[in-house]
Coordinates of C-alpha atoms in Angstrom, one line a residue:
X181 CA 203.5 -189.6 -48.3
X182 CA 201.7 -186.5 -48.6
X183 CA 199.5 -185.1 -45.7
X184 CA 197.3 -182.5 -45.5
X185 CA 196.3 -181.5 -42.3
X186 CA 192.3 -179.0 -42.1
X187 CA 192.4 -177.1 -39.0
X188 CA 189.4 -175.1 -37.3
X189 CA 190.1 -172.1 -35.8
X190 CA 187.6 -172.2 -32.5
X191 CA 187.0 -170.5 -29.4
X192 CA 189.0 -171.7 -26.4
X193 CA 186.3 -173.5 -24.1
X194 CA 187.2 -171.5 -21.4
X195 CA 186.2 -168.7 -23.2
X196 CA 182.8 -166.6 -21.9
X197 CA 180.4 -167.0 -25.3
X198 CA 178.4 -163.5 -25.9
X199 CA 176.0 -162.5 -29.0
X200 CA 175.2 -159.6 -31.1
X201 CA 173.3 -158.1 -33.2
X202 CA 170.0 -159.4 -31.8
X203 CA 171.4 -162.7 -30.9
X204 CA 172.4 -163.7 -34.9
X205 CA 176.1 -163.2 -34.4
X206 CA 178.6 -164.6 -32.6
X207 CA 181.0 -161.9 -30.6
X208 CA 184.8 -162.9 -31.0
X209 CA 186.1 -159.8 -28.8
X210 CA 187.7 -161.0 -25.9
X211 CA 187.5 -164.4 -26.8
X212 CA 191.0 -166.6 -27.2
X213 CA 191.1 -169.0 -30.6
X214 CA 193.0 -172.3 -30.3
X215 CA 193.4 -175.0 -32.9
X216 CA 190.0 -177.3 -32.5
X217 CA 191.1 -180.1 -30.7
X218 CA 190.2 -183.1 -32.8
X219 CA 192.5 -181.6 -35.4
X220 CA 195.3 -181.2 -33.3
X221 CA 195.2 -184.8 -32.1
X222 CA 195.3 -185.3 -36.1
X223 CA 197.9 -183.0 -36.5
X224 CA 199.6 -185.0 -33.9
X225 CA 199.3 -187.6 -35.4
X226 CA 200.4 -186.7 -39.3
X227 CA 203.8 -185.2 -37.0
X228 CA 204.3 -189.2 -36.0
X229 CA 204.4 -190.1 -39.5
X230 CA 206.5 -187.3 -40.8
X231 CA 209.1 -188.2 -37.9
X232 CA 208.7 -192.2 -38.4
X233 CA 208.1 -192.2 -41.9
X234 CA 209.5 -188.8 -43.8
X235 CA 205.6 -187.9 -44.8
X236 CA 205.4 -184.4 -45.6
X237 CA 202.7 -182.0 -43.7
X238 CA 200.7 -179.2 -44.7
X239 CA 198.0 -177.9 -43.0
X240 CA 195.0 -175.6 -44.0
X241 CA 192.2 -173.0 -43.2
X242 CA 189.4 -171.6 -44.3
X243 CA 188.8 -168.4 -43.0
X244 CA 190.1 -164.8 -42.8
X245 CA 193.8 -163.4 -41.6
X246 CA 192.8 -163.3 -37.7
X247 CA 192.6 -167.3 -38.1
X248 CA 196.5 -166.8 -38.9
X249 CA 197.9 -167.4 -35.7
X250 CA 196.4 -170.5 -35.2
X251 CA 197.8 -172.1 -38.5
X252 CA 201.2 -170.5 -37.1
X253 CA 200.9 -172.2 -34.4
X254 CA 200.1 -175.6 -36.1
X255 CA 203.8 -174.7 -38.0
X256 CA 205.5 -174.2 -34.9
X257 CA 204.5 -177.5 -33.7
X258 CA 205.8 -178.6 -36.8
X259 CA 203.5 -179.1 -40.0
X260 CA 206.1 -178.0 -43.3
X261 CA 203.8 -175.6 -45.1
X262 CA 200.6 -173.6 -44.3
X263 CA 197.7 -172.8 -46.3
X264 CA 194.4 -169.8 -46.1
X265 CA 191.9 -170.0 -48.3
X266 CA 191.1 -166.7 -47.8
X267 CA 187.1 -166.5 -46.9
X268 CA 184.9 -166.5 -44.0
X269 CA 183.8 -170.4 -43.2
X270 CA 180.3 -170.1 -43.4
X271 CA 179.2 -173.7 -43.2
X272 CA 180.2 -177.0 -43.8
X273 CA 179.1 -177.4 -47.5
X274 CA 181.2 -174.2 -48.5
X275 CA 184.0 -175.4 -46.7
X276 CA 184.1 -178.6 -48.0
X277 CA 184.7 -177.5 -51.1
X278 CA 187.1 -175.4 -50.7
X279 CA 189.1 -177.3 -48.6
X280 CA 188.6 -180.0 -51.6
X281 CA 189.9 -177.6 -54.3
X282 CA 193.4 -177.2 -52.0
X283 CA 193.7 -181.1 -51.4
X284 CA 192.6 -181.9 -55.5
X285 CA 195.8 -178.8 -56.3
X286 CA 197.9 -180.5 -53.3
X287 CA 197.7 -184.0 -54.8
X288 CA 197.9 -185.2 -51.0
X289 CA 197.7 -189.3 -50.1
X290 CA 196.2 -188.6 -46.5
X291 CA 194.0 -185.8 -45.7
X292 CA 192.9 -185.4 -41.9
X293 CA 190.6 -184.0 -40.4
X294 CA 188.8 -183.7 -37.4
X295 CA 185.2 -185.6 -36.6
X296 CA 183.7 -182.0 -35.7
X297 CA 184.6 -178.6 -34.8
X298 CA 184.3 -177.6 -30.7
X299 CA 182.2 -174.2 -31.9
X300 CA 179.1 -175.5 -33.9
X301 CA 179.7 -179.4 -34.0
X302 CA 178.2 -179.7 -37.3
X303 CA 180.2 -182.9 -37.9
X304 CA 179.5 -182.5 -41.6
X305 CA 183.5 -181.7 -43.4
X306 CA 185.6 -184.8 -43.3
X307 CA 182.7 -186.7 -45.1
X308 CA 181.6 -184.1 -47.4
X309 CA 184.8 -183.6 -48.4
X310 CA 186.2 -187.5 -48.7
X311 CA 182.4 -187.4 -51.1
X312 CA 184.4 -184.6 -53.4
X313 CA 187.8 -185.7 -53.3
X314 CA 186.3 -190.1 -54.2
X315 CA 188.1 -191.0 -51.5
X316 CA 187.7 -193.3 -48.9
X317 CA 186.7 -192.3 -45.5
X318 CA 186.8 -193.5 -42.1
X319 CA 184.9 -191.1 -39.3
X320 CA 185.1 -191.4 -35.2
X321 CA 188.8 -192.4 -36.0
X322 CA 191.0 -193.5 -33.0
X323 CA 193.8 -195.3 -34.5
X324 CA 195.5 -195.0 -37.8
X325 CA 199.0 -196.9 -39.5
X326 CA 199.6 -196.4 -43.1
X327 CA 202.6 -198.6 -44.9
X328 CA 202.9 -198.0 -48.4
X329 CA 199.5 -197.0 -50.3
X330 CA 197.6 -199.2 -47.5
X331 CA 196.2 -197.7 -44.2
X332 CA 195.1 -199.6 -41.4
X333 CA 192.4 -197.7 -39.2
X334 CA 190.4 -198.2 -36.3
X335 CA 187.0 -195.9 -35.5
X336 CA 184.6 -196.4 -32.2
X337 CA 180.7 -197.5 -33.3
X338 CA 178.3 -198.3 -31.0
X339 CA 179.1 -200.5 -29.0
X340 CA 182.8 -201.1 -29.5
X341 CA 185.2 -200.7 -32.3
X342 CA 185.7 -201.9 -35.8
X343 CA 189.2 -202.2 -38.0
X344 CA 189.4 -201.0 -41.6
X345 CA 191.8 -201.4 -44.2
X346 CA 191.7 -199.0 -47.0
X347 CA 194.1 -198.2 -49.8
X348 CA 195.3 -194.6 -50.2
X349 CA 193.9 -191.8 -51.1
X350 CA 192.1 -191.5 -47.8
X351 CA 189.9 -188.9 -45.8
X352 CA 189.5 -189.2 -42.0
X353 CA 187.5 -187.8 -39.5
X354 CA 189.8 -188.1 -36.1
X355 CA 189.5 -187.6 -32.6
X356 CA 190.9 -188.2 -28.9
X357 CA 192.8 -191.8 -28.9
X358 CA 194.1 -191.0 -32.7
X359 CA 197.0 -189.8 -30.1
X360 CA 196.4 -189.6 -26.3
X361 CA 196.3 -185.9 -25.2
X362 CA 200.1 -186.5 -23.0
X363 CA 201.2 -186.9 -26.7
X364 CA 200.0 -183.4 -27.8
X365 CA 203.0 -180.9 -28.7
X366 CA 203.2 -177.7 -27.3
X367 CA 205.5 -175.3 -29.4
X368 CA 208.6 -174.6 -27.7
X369 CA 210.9 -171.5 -28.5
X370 CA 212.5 -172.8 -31.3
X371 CA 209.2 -174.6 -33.2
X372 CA 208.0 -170.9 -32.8
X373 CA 210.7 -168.9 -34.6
X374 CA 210.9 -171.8 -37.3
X375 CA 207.7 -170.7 -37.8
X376 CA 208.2 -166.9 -38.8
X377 CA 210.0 -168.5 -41.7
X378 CA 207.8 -171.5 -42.9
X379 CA 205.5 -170.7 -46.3
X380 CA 202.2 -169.7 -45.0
X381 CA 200.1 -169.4 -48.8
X382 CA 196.9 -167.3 -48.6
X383 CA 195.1 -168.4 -51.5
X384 CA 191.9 -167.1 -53.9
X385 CA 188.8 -169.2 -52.7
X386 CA 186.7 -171.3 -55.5
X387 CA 183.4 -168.6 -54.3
X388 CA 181.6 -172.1 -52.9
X389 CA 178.5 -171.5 -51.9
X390 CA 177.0 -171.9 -48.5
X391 CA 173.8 -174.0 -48.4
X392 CA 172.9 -173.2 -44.9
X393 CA 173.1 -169.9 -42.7
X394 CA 172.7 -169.2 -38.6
X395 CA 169.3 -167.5 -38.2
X396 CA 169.9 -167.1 -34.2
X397 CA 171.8 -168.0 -31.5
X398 CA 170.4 -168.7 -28.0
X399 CA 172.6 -169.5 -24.6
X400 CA 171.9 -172.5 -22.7
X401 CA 169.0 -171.8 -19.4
X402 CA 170.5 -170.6 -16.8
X403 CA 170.6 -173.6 -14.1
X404 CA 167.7 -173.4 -11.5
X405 CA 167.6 -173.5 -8.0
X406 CA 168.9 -176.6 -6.0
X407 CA 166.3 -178.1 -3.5
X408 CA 168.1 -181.0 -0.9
X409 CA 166.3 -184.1 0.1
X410 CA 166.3 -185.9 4.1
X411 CA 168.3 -188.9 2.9
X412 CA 165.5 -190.6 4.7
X413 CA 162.8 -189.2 2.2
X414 CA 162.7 -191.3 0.0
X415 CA 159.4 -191.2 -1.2
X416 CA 159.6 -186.8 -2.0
X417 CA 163.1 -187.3 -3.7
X418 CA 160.7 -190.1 -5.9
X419 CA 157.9 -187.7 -6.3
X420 CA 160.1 -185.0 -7.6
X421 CA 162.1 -186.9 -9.8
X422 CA 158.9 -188.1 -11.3
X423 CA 156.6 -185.2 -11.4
X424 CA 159.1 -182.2 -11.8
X425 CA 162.8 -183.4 -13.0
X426 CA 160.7 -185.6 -15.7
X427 CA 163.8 -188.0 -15.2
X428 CA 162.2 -191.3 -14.0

């Protein structure tokens, strides 16, 4: 089985966000990139099937060389190949398809990737790009088995959760409980000087236009004073909630 693996390069949440420009760019110096997490609980993930099962794993990127580290990363925790499509992702349309044109090329039978992104949470690749590969596709993914051409999936909908069967090729959309997060890898000495030596292919993008741009970018209110209520004052903590909070 061949698995291809997208991966985000994203701001570590910890990081402190800034703007430029006006507000209509986003600042990256200073700021630490990780892998986005829903794709490394897929990567996870596609490394259980390559131990259990012999499935080969690539994983890919769209973006320029500073996302490089980050797909160095994913082969020190041990994916077998890397691949940069080498452009800036611009939005989810244009990465789609170039993330298509790599999978199409790759002739994968499993691609993963993850629900959404933790920088814009657009939400938008996995099924865009299961729509240009015609493949199957199963989003909000939490559980996943494949034997032989057939895969076996679970996702969470409203309310509960709902098993699928589907027949290979297949696109997902994963997230937390695809693997539990005390079953995340973290590279150890020798995962990271395999790495040095593991194919990492920068390759020509398809020139995929973007159908959407970021006009402006504007940070959260800052939070407003606290005011404390007499436990006994019921009535105030009633009016305020009402009249002012607009929660009740």
């Amino acid at each position: 089985m061949k698995i291809l693996v997208c991966i985000s390069h994203v701001p570590d949440t910890t990081s402190k966000i800034n703007f430029t420009e006006g507000d209509t760019k986003f600042d990256k110096n200073g700021v630490q990139f990780v892998i986005n997490p829903n794709d490394e609980f897929g990567l996870t993930r596609a490394m259980w099937f390559k131990e259990k099962q012999g499935a080969s794993v690539d994983v890919v990127n769209v973006g320029e060389a500073d996302t490089e580290p980050t797909l160095r990363k994913a082969l020190a925790i041990g994916a077998d190949n890397a691949i940069r499509v080498n452009t800036p992702a611009k939005d989810g349309f244009q990465v789609a398809k170039e993330l298509a044109k790599v999978a199409q090329d790759g002739g994968y039978d499993l691609v993963i990737a993850g629900r959404e992104s933790i920088d814009y949470n657009g939400g938008m690749v996995p099924g865009m790009l299961a729509k240009l590969l015609k493949a199957n596709f199963v989003n909000t993914c939490v559980s996943l088995e494949v034997e032989g051409d057939k895969a076996t999936a679970i996702r969470e909908i409203d309310g509960g959760k709902e098993t699928l069967t589907s027949s290979l090729p297949l696109v997902i959309g994963g997230q937390k409980g695809l693997v539990e997060e005390s079953d995340l890898k973290i590279p150890n000495m020798r995962g990271i000087m395999m790495a040095r030596k593991k194919p990492l292919n920068v390759v020509d993008p398809i020139g995929a236009e973007e159908k959407t741009s970021a006009d402006k970018f504007e940070k959260p209110a800052p939070k407003g004073d606290v005011k404390l209520i007499d436990k006994d004052n019921l009535d105030e903590l009633i009016n305020l909630l009402h009249n002012e909070a607009k929660a009740i």
